[in-house]
Coordinates of C-alpha atoms in Angstrom, one line a residue:
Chain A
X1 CA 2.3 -0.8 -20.8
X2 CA 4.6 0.8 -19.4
X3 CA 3.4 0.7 -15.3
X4 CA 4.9 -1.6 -12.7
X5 CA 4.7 -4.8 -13.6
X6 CA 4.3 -8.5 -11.9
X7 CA 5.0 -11.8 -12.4
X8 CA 2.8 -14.8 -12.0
X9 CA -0.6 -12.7 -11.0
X10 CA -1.3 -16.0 -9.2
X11 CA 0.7 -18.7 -7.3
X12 CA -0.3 -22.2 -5.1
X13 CA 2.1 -24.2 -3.9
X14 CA 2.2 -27.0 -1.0
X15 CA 3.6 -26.0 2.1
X16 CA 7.3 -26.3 2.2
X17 CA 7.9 -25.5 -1.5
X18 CA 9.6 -22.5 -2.4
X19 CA 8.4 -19.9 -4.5
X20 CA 9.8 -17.2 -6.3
X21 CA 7.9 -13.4 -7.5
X22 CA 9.1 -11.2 -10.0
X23 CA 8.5 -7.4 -10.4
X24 CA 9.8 -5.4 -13.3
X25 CA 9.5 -1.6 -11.8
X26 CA 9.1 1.8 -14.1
X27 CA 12.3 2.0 -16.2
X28 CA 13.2 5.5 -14.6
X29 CA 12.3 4.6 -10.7
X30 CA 15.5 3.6 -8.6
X31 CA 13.0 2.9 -5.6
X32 CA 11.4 -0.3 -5.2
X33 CA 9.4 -1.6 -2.4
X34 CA 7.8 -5.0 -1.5
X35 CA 4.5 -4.9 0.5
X36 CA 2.2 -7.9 1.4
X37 CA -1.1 -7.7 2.0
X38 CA -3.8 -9.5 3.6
X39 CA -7.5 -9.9 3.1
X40 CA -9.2 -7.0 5.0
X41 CA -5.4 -4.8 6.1
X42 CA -3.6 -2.4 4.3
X43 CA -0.5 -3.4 2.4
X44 CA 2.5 -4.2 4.9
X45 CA 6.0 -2.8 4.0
X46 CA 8.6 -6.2 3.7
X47 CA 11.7 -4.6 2.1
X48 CA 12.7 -1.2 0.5
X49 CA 15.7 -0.7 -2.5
X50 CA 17.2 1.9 -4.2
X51 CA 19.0 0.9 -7.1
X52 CA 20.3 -2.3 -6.4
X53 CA 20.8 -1.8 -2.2
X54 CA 18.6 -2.9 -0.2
X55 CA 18.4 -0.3 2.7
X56 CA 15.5 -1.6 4.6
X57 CA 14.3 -4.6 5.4
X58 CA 10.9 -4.9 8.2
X59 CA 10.9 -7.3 11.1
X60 CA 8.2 -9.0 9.4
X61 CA 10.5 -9.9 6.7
X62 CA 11.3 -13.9 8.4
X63 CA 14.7 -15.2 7.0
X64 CA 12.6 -17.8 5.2
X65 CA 12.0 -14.6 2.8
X66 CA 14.9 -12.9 0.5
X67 CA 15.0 -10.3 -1.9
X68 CA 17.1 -9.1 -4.4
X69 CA 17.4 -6.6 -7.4
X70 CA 20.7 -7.7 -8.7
X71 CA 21.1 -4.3 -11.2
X72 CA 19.0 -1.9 -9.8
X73 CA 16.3 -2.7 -12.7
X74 CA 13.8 -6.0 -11.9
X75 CA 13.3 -7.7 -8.1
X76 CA 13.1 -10.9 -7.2
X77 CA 11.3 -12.1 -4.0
X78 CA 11.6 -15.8 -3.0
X79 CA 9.9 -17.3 0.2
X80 CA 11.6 -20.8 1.0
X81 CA 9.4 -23.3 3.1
X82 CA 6.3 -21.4 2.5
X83 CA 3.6 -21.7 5.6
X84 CA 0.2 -21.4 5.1
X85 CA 0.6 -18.5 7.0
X86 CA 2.6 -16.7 3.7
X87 CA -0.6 -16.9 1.8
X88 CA -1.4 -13.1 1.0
X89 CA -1.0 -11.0 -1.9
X90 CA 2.6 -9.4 -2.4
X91 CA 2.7 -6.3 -3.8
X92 CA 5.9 -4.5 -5.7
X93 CA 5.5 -0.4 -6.0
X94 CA 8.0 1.8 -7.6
X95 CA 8.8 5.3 -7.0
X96 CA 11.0 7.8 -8.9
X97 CA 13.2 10.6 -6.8
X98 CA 11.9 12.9 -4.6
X99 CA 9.7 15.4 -4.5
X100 CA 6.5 12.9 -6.2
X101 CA 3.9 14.1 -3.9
X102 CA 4.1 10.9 -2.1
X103 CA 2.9 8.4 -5.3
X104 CA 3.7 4.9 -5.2
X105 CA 3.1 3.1 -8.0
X106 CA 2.2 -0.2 -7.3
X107 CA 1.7 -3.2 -9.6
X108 CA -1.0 -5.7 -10.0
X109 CA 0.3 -8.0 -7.3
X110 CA 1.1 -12.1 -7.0
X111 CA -1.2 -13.6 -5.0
X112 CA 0.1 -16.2 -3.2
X113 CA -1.7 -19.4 -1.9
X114 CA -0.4 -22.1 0.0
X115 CA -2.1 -25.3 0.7
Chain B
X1 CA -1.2 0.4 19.3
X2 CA -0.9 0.9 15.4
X3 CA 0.6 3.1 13.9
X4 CA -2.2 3.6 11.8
X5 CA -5.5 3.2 12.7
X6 CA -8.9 3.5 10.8
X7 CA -12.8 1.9 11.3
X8 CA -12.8 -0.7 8.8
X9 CA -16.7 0.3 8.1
X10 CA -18.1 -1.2 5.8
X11 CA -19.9 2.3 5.3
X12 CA -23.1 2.2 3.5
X13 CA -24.5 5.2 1.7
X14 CA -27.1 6.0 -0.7
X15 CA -25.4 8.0 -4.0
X16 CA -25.6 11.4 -3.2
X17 CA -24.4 11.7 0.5
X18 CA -21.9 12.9 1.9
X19 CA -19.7 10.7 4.0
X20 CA -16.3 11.4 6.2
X21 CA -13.5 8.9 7.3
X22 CA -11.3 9.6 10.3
X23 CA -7.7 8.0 10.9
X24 CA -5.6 8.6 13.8
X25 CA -1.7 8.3 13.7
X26 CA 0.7 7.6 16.3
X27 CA 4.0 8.8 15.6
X28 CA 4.0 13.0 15.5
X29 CA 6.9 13.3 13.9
X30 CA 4.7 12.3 10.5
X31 CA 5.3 14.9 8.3
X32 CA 3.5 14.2 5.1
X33 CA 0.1 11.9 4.4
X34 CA -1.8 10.4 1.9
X35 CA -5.2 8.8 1.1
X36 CA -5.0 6.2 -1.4
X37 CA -7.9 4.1 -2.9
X38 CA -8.1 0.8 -4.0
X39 CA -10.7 -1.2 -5.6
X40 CA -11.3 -4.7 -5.1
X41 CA -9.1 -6.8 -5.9
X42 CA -6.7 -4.6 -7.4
X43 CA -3.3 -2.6 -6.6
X44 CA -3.9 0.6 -4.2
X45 CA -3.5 4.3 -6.2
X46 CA -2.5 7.9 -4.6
X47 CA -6.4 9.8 -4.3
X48 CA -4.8 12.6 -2.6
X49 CA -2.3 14.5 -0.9
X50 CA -3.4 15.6 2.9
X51 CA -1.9 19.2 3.8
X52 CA -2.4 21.1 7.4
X53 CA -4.1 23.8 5.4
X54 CA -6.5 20.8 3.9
X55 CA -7.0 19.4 0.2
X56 CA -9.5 19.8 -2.0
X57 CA -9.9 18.2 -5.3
X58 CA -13.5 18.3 -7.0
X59 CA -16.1 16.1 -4.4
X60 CA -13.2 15.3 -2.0
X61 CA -11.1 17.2 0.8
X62 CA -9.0 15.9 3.2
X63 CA -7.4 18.0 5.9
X64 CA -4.8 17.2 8.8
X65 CA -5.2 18.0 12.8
X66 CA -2.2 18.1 13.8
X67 CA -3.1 18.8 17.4
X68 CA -5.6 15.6 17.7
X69 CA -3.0 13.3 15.3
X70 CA -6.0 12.7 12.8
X71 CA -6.6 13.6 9.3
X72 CA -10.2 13.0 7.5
X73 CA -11.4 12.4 4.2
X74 CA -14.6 13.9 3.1
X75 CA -16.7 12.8 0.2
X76 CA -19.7 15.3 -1.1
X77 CA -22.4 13.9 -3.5
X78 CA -20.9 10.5 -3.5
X79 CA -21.2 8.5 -6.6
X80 CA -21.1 4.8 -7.3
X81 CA -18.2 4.7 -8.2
X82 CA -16.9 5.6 -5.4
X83 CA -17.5 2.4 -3.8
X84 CA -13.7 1.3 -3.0
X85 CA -11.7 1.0 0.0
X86 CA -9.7 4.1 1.6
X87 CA -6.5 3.9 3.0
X88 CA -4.9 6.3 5.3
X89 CA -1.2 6.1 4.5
X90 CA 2.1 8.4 6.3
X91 CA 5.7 8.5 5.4
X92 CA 7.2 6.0 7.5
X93 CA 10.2 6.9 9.3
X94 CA 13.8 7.0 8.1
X95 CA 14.8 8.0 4.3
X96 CA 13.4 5.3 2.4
X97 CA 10.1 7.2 1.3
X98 CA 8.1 4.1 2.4
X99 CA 4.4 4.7 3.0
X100 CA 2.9 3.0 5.7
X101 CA -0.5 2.1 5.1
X102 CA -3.8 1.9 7.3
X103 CA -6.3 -1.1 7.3
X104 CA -8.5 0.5 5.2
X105 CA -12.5 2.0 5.3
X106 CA -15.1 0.3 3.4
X107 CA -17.7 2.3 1.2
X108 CA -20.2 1.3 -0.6
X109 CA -22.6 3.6 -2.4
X110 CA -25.7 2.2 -2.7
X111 CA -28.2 3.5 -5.6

């Protein structure tokens, strides 16, 4: 398979444990994005990458919650503290260079609940 | 206000009808849109591209009013398996490419 792919699909933890999210990207995309998403909204951005930079982060993104793509390949997402309020599904999507008629390709997701 | 903004239905049609969503932007700088689908419970795909001069791909067609700051998707001769969730989806602002997404319409075809 050779998509976007996500790691655990599925992820409950007590409040105030920390959690981490992994997202291996298509092998040829340098963009990477991580969206959350709850039940009933559309997916909301978090944090953007090219190659290993992260050039955007969204105000949404608490500093509870860090990201990282140490050589421009996988991501890691970690939320410290977690609040019951983090429970959603997080979504990666990966994107090659320009000019791809607007097509994310997002993977299955980690959904996260916290009790 | 969002920057997105769609009725979250659910819209309920028997197979065979045809059925249009609406969604409204804010920001008219947007230059490019999307519609995306996703099932439930499972990752959102690209459905379509949305041009000014309109889309058409088999039983769907989107288009883009610029002057109202809408675009619309239109289904013809809707099928079951059409029953998913829509969402209306612009290129954010800034060089990043991300796509900001709407909450999403509801349809579900009925037999």
């Amino acid at each position: 398979d050779t998509g976007v792919s996500q790691d655990p699909r599925h992820k409950i933890t007590k409040r105030g444990q920390n959690v981490t999210f992994r997202c291996d990207p298509i092998s040829e995309h340098n963009r990477l994005y991580w969206y959350r998403q709850t039940l009933g909204q559309g997916p909301e951005f978090l944090t953007y990458f090219q190659n290993e930079a992260q050039l955007e982060k969204s105000r949404l993104l608490s500093d509870r919650f860090s990201a990282e793509r140490p050589k421009g390949s996988f991501s890691t997402l970690e939320i410290q503290r977690t609040e019951q309020g983090d429970s959603a599904m997080y979504l990666c999507a990966s994107r090659g260079k320009t000019g791809d008629g607007g097509k994310l390709f997002f993977g299955s997701g980690t959904q996260l609940s916290v009790l | 206000r969002k920057e997105v903004e769609q009725d979250p239905g659910p819209f309920n049609v028997p197979e065979g009808a045809t059925v249009a969503f609406n969604c409204t932007y804010s920001n008219s700088a947007s230059q490019s849109f999307f519609w995306y689908r996703q099932d439930c419970r499972k990752e959102p795909k690209l459905l379509m591209s949305v041009y000014s001069s309109g889309n058409e791909d088999g039983r769907f067609t989107a288009q883009l009013n610029r002057a109202s700051q809408y675009i619309s998707l239109l289904i013809r001769d809707s099928k079951l398996s059409d029953s998913a969730t829509y969402l209306c989806v612009w290129h954010g602002s800034g060089n990043t490419g991300k796509l900001i997404f709407g909450q999403g319409t509801t349809l579900q075809v009925k037999p």
